[in-house]
Coordinates of C-alpha atoms and ligand atoms in Angstrom, one line a residue:
M553 CA 27.2 225.1 -1.7
A554 CA 27.0 228.6 -0.2
A555 CA 23.6 230.2 0.1
T556 CA 23.6 232.7 -2.8
A557 CA 21.3 235.7 -2.4
T558 CA 19.5 236.5 -5.6
G559 CA 21.5 238.5 -8.0
A560 CA 22.3 242.2 -7.4
R561 CA 21.3 244.0 -4.2
A562 CA 22.0 247.8 -3.8
W563 CA 24.4 248.6 -0.9
Q564 CA 25.4 251.9 0.6
N565 CA 27.5 252.7 3.6
W566 CA 26.3 254.3 6.9
A567 CA 27.7 257.7 5.9
R568 CA 26.0 257.6 2.5
T569 CA 29.4 258.4 0.8
E570 CA 29.6 255.1 -1.1
R571 CA 27.1 253.0 -3.0
V572 CA 27.3 250.0 -5.3
T573 CA 25.2 247.3 -6.7
P574 CA 27.4 244.1 -6.7
V575 CA 27.0 241.6 -9.5
R576 CA 25.9 239.2 -6.8
V577 CA 25.7 238.7 -3.0
E578 CA 26.7 235.5 -1.3
R579 CA 26.1 234.6 2.4
P580 CA 28.6 231.9 3.3
A581 CA 28.1 230.3 6.7
S582 CA 31.4 228.4 7.1
G583 CA 35.1 228.7 6.1
D584 CA 34.5 226.1 3.4
E585 CA 31.6 228.1 2.0
V586 CA 33.8 231.2 1.9
V587 CA 36.5 229.2 -0.1
A588 CA 33.8 228.0 -2.5
A589 CA 32.5 231.6 -3.0
I590 CA 36.0 232.8 -3.8
A591 CA 36.5 230.0 -6.3
R592 CA 33.2 230.8 -8.0
A593 CA 34.1 234.5 -8.2
G594 CA 37.5 233.5 -9.7
A595 CA 35.8 231.3 -12.3
D596 CA 33.5 234.1 -13.3
G597 CA 36.3 236.6 -13.5
L598 CA 34.8 238.7 -10.6
T599 CA 36.5 240.3 -7.6
V600 CA 35.2 239.3 -4.2
K601 CA 34.9 241.4 -1.0
P602 CA 33.4 240.7 2.4
I603 CA 31.5 243.5 4.1
G604 CA 31.0 244.2 7.8
S605 CA 28.4 246.7 8.9
G606 CA 29.3 249.3 6.3
H607 CA 30.5 251.8 8.9
S608 CA 33.6 252.8 6.9
F609 CA 33.4 256.3 5.4
T610 CA 35.8 255.4 2.6
G611 CA 35.1 253.1 -0.3
I612 CA 37.2 250.3 1.4
A613 CA 34.1 248.0 1.6
V614 CA 32.8 248.6 -1.9
A615 CA 32.3 245.3 -3.7
P616 CA 31.4 245.7 -7.4
G617 CA 31.9 242.0 -8.1
V618 CA 30.8 239.4 -5.5
Q619 CA 29.9 240.9 -2.1
L620 CA 30.2 238.5 0.8
D621 CA 27.6 239.1 3.5
L622 CA 29.0 237.4 6.6
T623 CA 25.8 237.6 8.7
D624 CA 25.7 233.8 9.0
L625 CA 29.3 233.5 10.0
A626 CA 28.9 234.8 13.5
G627 CA 29.3 233.8 17.1
L628 CA 31.8 232.7 19.7
T629 CA 33.4 229.4 18.5
R630 CA 36.0 228.8 21.3
V631 CA 36.4 230.2 24.8
D632 CA 39.2 229.5 27.3
A633 CA 38.2 231.5 30.3
S634 CA 41.5 230.6 32.1
T635 CA 43.7 232.3 29.5
G636 CA 41.1 234.8 28.1
L637 CA 41.7 233.5 24.6
V638 CA 38.5 233.4 22.5
T639 CA 37.8 232.7 18.9
L640 CA 35.1 234.7 17.1
A641 CA 33.6 234.0 13.7
A642 CA 34.5 236.8 11.3
G643 CA 31.0 238.3 10.9
T644 CA 30.4 238.7 14.6
R645 CA 29.3 242.3 15.6
L646 CA 31.3 243.8 18.4
H647 CA 28.2 244.4 20.6
D648 CA 27.2 240.7 20.2
A649 CA 30.7 239.7 21.0
S650 CA 30.8 241.9 24.1
A651 CA 27.5 240.4 25.4
L652 CA 28.8 236.8 24.7
L653 CA 32.1 237.6 26.4
H654 CA 30.3 239.1 29.4
E655 CA 28.5 235.7 30.0
H656 CA 32.0 234.2 30.4
G657 CA 33.3 236.9 32.7
L658 CA 35.4 238.4 29.9
A659 CA 35.6 241.7 28.0
F660 CA 37.5 243.4 25.2
E661 CA 40.5 245.2 26.6
N662 CA 39.6 248.4 24.8
L663 CA 36.9 249.5 22.3
G664 CA 36.1 252.5 20.1
D665 CA 33.1 254.8 20.3
I666 CA 30.6 252.5 18.8
D667 CA 30.2 248.7 18.8
V668 CA 28.0 247.9 15.8
Q669 CA 30.9 247.0 13.5
S670 CA 31.9 243.5 12.7
I671 CA 35.1 242.3 14.4
S672 CA 36.7 241.7 11.0
G673 CA 35.7 245.1 9.6
A674 CA 36.9 246.9 12.7
V675 CA 40.2 245.1 12.8
S676 CA 40.8 245.4 9.1
T677 CA 40.6 249.2 9.1
G678 CA 42.6 249.8 12.3
T679 CA 39.7 250.7 14.5
H680 CA 40.9 252.1 17.9
G681 CA 39.6 253.7 21.0
T682 CA 41.7 255.7 23.5
G683 CA 44.2 254.9 26.2
R684 CA 47.9 255.6 26.4
A685 CA 48.6 252.1 27.6
F686 CA 46.3 250.4 25.1
G687 CA 46.5 249.7 21.3
G688 CA 43.8 249.4 18.7
L689 CA 41.7 246.3 18.2
A690 CA 44.3 244.7 15.9
T691 CA 46.7 244.5 18.8
Q692 CA 44.2 242.4 20.7
L693 CA 44.4 239.7 18.0
R694 CA 46.4 236.5 18.6
A695 CA 45.6 234.5 15.5
V696 CA 43.3 234.5 12.4
T697 CA 42.2 232.0 9.8
L698 CA 42.3 233.5 6.3
A699 CA 40.6 232.2 3.2
T700 CA 43.0 232.8 0.4
A701 CA 42.7 233.4 -3.3
D702 CA 44.2 230.0 -4.1
G703 CA 41.5 228.2 -2.0
R704 CA 43.3 227.6 1.3
L705 CA 42.2 228.2 4.9
L706 CA 45.4 229.5 6.2
P707 CA 46.1 229.7 10.0
I708 CA 48.2 232.8 10.7
S709 CA 49.7 233.9 14.1
A710 CA 53.1 234.8 15.6
T711 CA 54.0 231.1 15.4
E712 CA 52.1 229.8 12.3
N713 CA 52.9 231.3 8.9
A714 CA 54.5 233.9 11.1
E715 CA 56.0 236.0 8.2
L716 CA 52.4 236.9 7.3
W717 CA 51.3 237.9 10.8
P718 CA 52.3 241.7 10.9
A719 CA 50.3 242.2 7.7
A720 CA 47.3 239.9 8.4
R721 CA 46.5 241.5 11.7
L722 CA 45.4 244.7 9.9
G723 CA 44.9 243.7 6.2
L724 CA 42.5 246.3 4.8
G725 CA 40.6 243.3 3.4
A726 CA 43.3 243.1 0.7
L727 CA 44.9 239.8 1.6
G728 CA 41.9 237.4 1.7
V729 CA 38.7 236.8 3.7
L730 CA 39.1 236.4 7.5
V731 CA 37.0 233.4 8.6
D732 CA 37.7 233.6 12.3
L733 CA 39.8 235.7 14.7
T734 CA 41.3 234.7 18.0
V735 CA 41.4 237.6 20.5
Q736 CA 43.1 238.0 23.8
T737 CA 40.4 239.2 26.1
V738 CA 40.6 240.3 29.8
P739 CA 38.5 239.6 32.9
T740 CA 35.3 241.7 33.1
F741 CA 35.9 245.1 34.5
V742 CA 34.1 248.2 35.4
L743 CA 34.8 251.6 33.9
A744 CA 34.2 254.8 36.0
A745 CA 33.6 257.7 33.6
D746 CA 34.2 261.3 34.6
E747 CA 33.1 263.8 32.0
H748 CA 33.4 267.5 32.4
P749 CA 34.4 270.7 30.6
E750 CA 37.7 272.4 31.0
P751 CA 39.4 275.4 29.4
L752 CA 40.6 274.3 26.0
D753 CA 44.1 276.0 26.2
A754 CA 44.9 274.2 29.5
V755 CA 44.1 270.8 27.9
L756 CA 46.0 271.6 24.7
D757 CA 49.1 272.8 26.5
D758 CA 49.3 269.7 28.7
W759 CA 47.9 267.0 26.3
P760 CA 51.0 264.7 26.3
N761 CA 50.9 264.4 30.1
R762 CA 47.1 264.7 30.5
S763 CA 46.4 261.9 28.0
A764 CA 48.2 259.5 30.4
Q765 CA 46.5 260.7 33.6
A766 CA 43.6 258.2 33.5
D767 CA 43.4 254.8 31.7
H768 CA 41.3 256.2 28.8
V769 CA 41.4 259.9 28.2
E770 CA 39.8 261.8 25.3
F771 CA 38.3 265.2 24.7
Y772 CA 35.8 266.9 22.4
W773 CA 36.2 270.5 21.2
F774 CA 33.2 272.2 19.7
P775 CA 34.6 274.8 17.2
H776 CA 33.7 278.4 18.0
T777 CA 34.0 277.6 21.8
R778 CA 37.0 277.7 24.2
L779 CA 36.0 274.5 26.1
A780 CA 37.3 271.0 25.9
L781 CA 34.8 268.4 27.0
T782 CA 37.1 265.9 28.7
R783 CA 36.2 262.2 29.3
N784 CA 38.4 260.3 31.7
N785 CA 37.7 256.6 32.1
T786 CA 39.3 254.6 35.0
R787 CA 39.4 250.8 35.1
L788 CA 38.1 249.2 38.2
P789 CA 37.6 245.6 39.3
A790 CA 34.4 243.8 38.2
D791 CA 32.9 244.0 41.7
A792 CA 33.4 247.8 42.0
P793 CA 30.2 249.7 42.7
R794 CA 28.3 250.4 39.4
T795 CA 26.3 253.6 39.0
P796 CA 25.0 253.4 35.5
P797 CA 22.8 256.2 34.3
G798 CA 19.1 255.6 35.2
R799 CA 16.5 255.0 32.5
V800 CA 15.5 258.7 32.4
Q801 CA 19.2 259.9 32.4
R802 CA 20.1 257.4 29.7
W803 CA 17.1 258.6 27.6
L804 CA 18.2 262.2 28.1
D805 CA 21.9 261.5 27.3
D806 CA 21.5 259.0 24.4
E807 CA 18.1 259.8 22.8
L808 CA 17.4 263.4 23.5
L809 CA 20.7 265.2 23.9
G810 CA 23.0 262.7 22.1
N811 CA 20.7 262.0 19.1
G812 CA 17.2 263.5 18.9
L813 CA 17.8 267.1 20.0
Y814 CA 21.3 267.1 18.5
E815 CA 19.9 266.1 15.1
V816 CA 17.4 269.0 15.3
L817 CA 20.1 271.5 16.3
C818 CA 22.4 270.2 13.5
R819 CA 19.6 270.7 11.0
I820 CA 19.0 274.2 12.3
G821 CA 22.7 275.0 12.0
S822 CA 22.8 273.6 8.5
I823 CA 19.9 275.9 7.3
A824 CA 20.9 278.9 9.4
P825 CA 24.7 278.9 10.0
G826 CA 24.4 282.0 12.1
T827 CA 23.0 279.9 14.9
V828 CA 25.9 277.5 15.1
L829 CA 27.8 279.5 17.7
G830 CA 24.9 279.4 20.1
I831 CA 24.3 275.8 19.4
N832 CA 27.9 274.8 20.1
R833 CA 27.9 276.7 23.4
L834 CA 24.7 275.0 24.4
A835 CA 26.0 271.6 23.4
S836 CA 29.2 272.1 25.3
R837 CA 27.4 273.0 28.5
V838 CA 24.5 270.5 28.6
A839 CA 26.0 267.4 27.0
F840 CA 28.9 266.8 29.2
T841 CA 29.0 266.8 33.0
R842 CA 28.4 263.3 34.4
Q843 CA 30.0 260.6 36.5
V844 CA 28.9 257.1 35.9
A845 CA 30.3 253.6 36.3
D846 CA 29.3 250.4 34.6
Y847 CA 30.7 247.3 32.8
S848 CA 33.3 248.4 30.3
H849 CA 31.5 247.7 27.1
R850 CA 28.5 249.8 28.2
I851 CA 30.8 252.8 28.9
F852 CA 33.2 252.6 25.9
A853 CA 30.5 252.5 23.2
T854 CA 27.5 254.8 22.6
E855 CA 24.9 254.9 19.9
R856 CA 25.3 257.4 17.0
K857 CA 22.1 258.1 15.2
V858 CA 22.9 261.5 13.8
R859 CA 24.8 260.8 10.6
F860 CA 28.0 262.7 9.7
R861 CA 31.1 262.5 7.5
E862 CA 34.5 262.1 9.2
L863 CA 38.3 262.3 8.6
E864 CA 40.7 261.1 11.3
Y865 CA 44.5 261.1 11.4
S866 CA 47.0 259.9 13.9
V867 CA 49.8 262.3 14.7
P868 CA 52.6 262.4 17.3
L869 CA 51.4 263.2 20.8
D870 CA 52.8 266.7 20.9
A871 CA 51.1 267.7 17.6
V872 CA 47.7 268.1 19.1
G873 CA 48.0 271.7 20.4
P874 CA 49.5 273.1 17.2
V875 CA 47.0 271.2 15.0
L876 CA 43.9 272.3 16.9
R877 CA 45.1 275.9 17.1
E878 CA 45.8 276.0 13.3
L879 CA 42.4 274.3 12.6
D880 CA 40.7 276.9 14.8
R881 CA 42.3 279.7 12.8
V882 CA 41.4 278.1 9.4
I883 CA 37.7 277.6 10.5
E884 CA 37.3 281.2 11.6
A885 CA 39.3 282.6 8.6
N886 CA 36.9 280.8 6.2
G887 CA 33.8 281.7 8.1
W888 CA 32.8 278.1 8.3
R889 CA 30.1 277.3 10.9
V890 CA 30.8 273.7 12.2
T891 CA 28.3 272.1 14.5
F892 CA 30.1 268.7 15.0
P893 CA 32.9 268.5 17.6
V894 CA 36.6 267.6 16.9
E895 CA 37.5 264.5 18.9
V896 CA 41.0 263.8 20.3
R897 CA 42.2 260.5 21.6
A898 CA 45.6 258.7 22.2
T899 CA 46.9 255.2 22.1
A900 CA 50.1 253.2 22.7
P901 CA 52.5 252.5 19.9
D902 CA 52.3 249.1 18.2
D903 CA 54.1 246.9 15.7
V904 CA 51.4 246.2 13.2
W905 CA 52.7 247.2 9.8
L906 CA 49.7 249.3 8.6
S907 CA 48.5 250.4 12.0
T908 CA 48.2 254.2 12.2
A909 CA 50.0 253.8 15.6
F910 CA 53.0 251.8 14.2
G911 CA 56.1 252.6 16.1
R912 CA 55.0 255.7 17.9
P913 CA 52.7 256.8 20.8
S914 CA 49.8 258.4 18.8
S915 CA 47.2 261.0 19.2
Y916 CA 44.1 260.8 17.0
I917 CA 42.4 263.9 15.7
A918 CA 39.0 263.4 14.1
V919 CA 37.0 266.1 12.4
H920 CA 33.3 265.6 11.5
R921 CA 30.6 267.4 9.6
Y922 CA 26.9 266.9 9.7
I923 CA 25.6 264.9 6.8
R924 CA 23.6 267.8 5.3
D925 CA 26.6 270.2 5.3
D926 CA 29.2 270.2 2.6
H927 CA 32.1 268.5 4.3
T928 CA 34.7 268.8 1.5
P929 CA 36.4 272.2 2.1
Y930 CA 36.6 271.7 5.9
L931 CA 37.9 268.1 5.8
A932 CA 40.4 269.1 3.0
A933 CA 41.8 271.9 5.1
A934 CA 42.0 269.7 8.2
E935 CA 43.8 267.0 6.1
Q936 CA 46.4 269.5 4.9
I937 CA 47.2 270.5 8.5
L938 CA 47.4 266.9 9.7
R939 CA 49.6 265.8 6.8
A940 CA 52.1 268.6 7.7
H941 CA 52.3 267.0 11.2
D942 CA 53.4 263.6 9.9
G943 CA 49.9 262.3 10.0
R944 CA 48.6 258.9 9.0
P945 CA 44.9 258.7 7.9
H946 CA 42.5 256.2 9.4
W947 CA 41.9 253.5 6.7
G948 CA 38.1 253.6 7.2
K949 CA 37.7 257.4 7.3
L950 CA 37.7 260.0 4.5
H951 CA 41.1 261.0 3.2
S952 CA 42.7 261.7 -0.2
R953 CA 46.0 259.8 0.2
T954 CA 47.5 257.5 -2.4
A955 CA 50.0 254.6 -2.3
D956 CA 52.8 257.0 -3.4
D957 CA 52.4 259.4 -0.5
L958 CA 51.4 256.7 2.1
R959 CA 54.6 254.7 1.5
P960 CA 56.9 257.2 3.2
V961 CA 54.8 257.3 6.4
Y962 CA 54.7 253.5 6.9
P963 CA 58.2 251.9 7.3
H964 CA 56.8 248.5 6.2
F965 CA 54.5 249.7 3.4
D966 CA 56.4 247.7 0.8
D967 CA 56.6 244.6 3.0
F968 CA 52.8 244.7 3.2
V969 CA 52.6 245.1 -0.6
A970 CA 54.9 242.1 -1.0
V971 CA 52.6 240.0 1.2
R972 CA 49.6 241.2 -0.9
D973 CA 51.5 240.2 -4.1
R974 CA 52.1 236.8 -2.7
L975 CA 48.6 236.1 -1.3
D976 CA 46.6 237.9 -4.0
P977 CA 48.7 238.2 -7.2
D978 CA 45.6 238.4 -9.4
R979 CA 43.9 241.1 -7.2
V980 CA 40.8 239.0 -6.6
F981 CA 40.2 241.1 -3.4
T982 CA 40.8 244.5 -4.7
N983 CA 38.5 247.5 -5.4
P984 CA 39.1 251.1 -6.5
Y985 CA 39.9 252.2 -2.9
L986 CA 42.5 249.5 -2.4
D987 CA 44.0 250.3 -5.9
R988 CA 44.4 253.9 -4.8
V989 CA 46.0 253.3 -1.3
L990 CA 48.0 250.2 -2.1
G991 CA 48.6 250.5 -5.9
A992 CA 46.9 248.3 -8.5
Ligands
LIG914 C1 29.5 256.4 13.7 C2 30.8 255.8 13.5 C3 31.7 255.7 14.6 C4 33.0 255.2 14.5 N1 33.8 255.2 15.6 C5 35.1 254.8 15.4 C6 36.0 254.8 16.5 O1 35.7 255.1 17.7 N2 37.3 254.4 16.3 C7 37.7 254.0 15.0 O2 38.9 253.7 14.9 N3 36.9 253.9 14.0 C8 35.6 254.3 14.2 N4 34.7 254.2 13.1 C9 35.2 253.6 11.9 C10 34.8 252.1 11.8 O3 35.2 251.5 13.0 C11 35.6 251.4 10.7 O4 35.4 252.0 9.5 C12 35.2 249.9 10.6 O5 35.9 249.3 9.6 C13 33.8 249.6 10.3 O6 33.6 248.2 10.5 P1 32.5 247.5 9.6 O7 32.2 246.2 10.2 O8 31.4 248.5 9.3 O9 33.4 247.3 8.3 P2 33.1 247.7 6.8 O10 33.2 249.1 6.6 O11 31.9 247.0 6.3 O12 34.4 247.0 6.1 C14 35.7 247.6 6.3 C15 36.7 246.7 5.6 O13 36.8 245.4 6.3 C16 36.8 244.4 5.3 N5 36.3 243.2 5.9 C17 35.1 243.0 6.5 N6 35.0 241.7 6.8 C18 36.1 241.1 6.4 C19 36.6 239.8 6.5 N7 35.8 238.8 7.1 N8 37.8 239.5 6.0 C20 38.6 240.5 5.5 N9 38.2 241.7 5.4 C21 37.0 242.1 5.9 C22 36.0 245.0 4.2 O14 36.2 244.3 3.0 C23 36.5 246.4 4.2 O15 37.7 246.4 3.5 C24 33.4 254.7 13.2 C25 32.6 254.8 12.1 C26 31.3 255.3 12.3 C27 30.3 255.4 11.1

């Protein structure tokens, strides 16, 4: 019998864009307990939805019926250091996974900007980092175990129940509850990070080449400035010299400049928009000139304490220049004062049906607004531009797309829906967001 938390418990996501009080919360600690929780939900006529760390900006994790809290379903359950294949329980947080892998001389091949998410939540929404030769987290999966609506624990991989594999690797939480995930990891490596400002136009004009000039390239553009803050991370062997930021530098970077002082500046910008220009110029200059090297998981991910709202789309590589120039024009024409930077990344193409990088090398353009600012007009304008460039929205970040207008941008959209119809004909795992993006 699963440990059932008492009745309703109010939940809200990190970005404070979604809140719900589920009918009940359950904390299963094993695959069998997940199956039992699904059966109980079915018997009570309730939907069921697992949550990760609530870091999706969209309502994808909203669980009005039974919410599954997977805190007790965590840890490394199998490690093969010779092949790098490891199995993680579904609720494992990425930072815990990285620490556990490190003890075995292993690491994730690539990660996004933060690592507080659960492995399942990150994979299920298409979470990605940057790197022209590297895919998102779902591409690192080799197998999963899925608890299904009809009470099975189904192994799925390229060789077992293989027809489900391209859907189950990135399932939006719509197909069932992941119980464990087998990941192809790589030997521990060091990342050397080189961060410095460059003229924006030079970076935009050359982005398709420039994005491949180091292993992991990205840049930030603070609106109202002409600077791109570039970050180029190069992969080195595990025994390469490490020069992590010292305690004082780390405090300056992460606590003062990255979070504490930045929060104060964003608040000032929100109350007095006239100051934003100066704030962005200051942020561009002080926040970004450094060279450090450390184990990969300590370089890929940083802490984000200043809350914001975000929309991110993938577009073809050569769309970055036109999109950012158009966005610049729209921001200035509307007189918006935007403190948060626009972030640009790139990944390899993949063959995961609902991956934003399906079938094409992709750039990612993310626009953010500070939580106290009204994000709606800016994000809507950015979305309009990104849509016109054949964009696909990140499943975990704000967007307004529906099943009807997502179908044409995903060649296997209907194949995914067919898998959903087969695995969840009664829509036990649905919620309003999934009804919108996949159809009811
Ligand atoms: C500050 C911040 C920084 C971010 N940086 C990045 C970034 O660099 N790159 C990027 O791509 N994204 C980024 N994101 C988005 C984030 O990675 C995704 O939204 C991710 O899904 C969050 O993971 P989570 O554990 O919080 O999942 P949740 O938001 O809690 O859940 C997401 C989905 O996963 C499903 N799910 C959870 N567990 C299971 C399970 N066991 N079985 C089946 N489905 C499950 C949920 O039901 C839901 O549908 C960022 C978000 C924030 C707030």
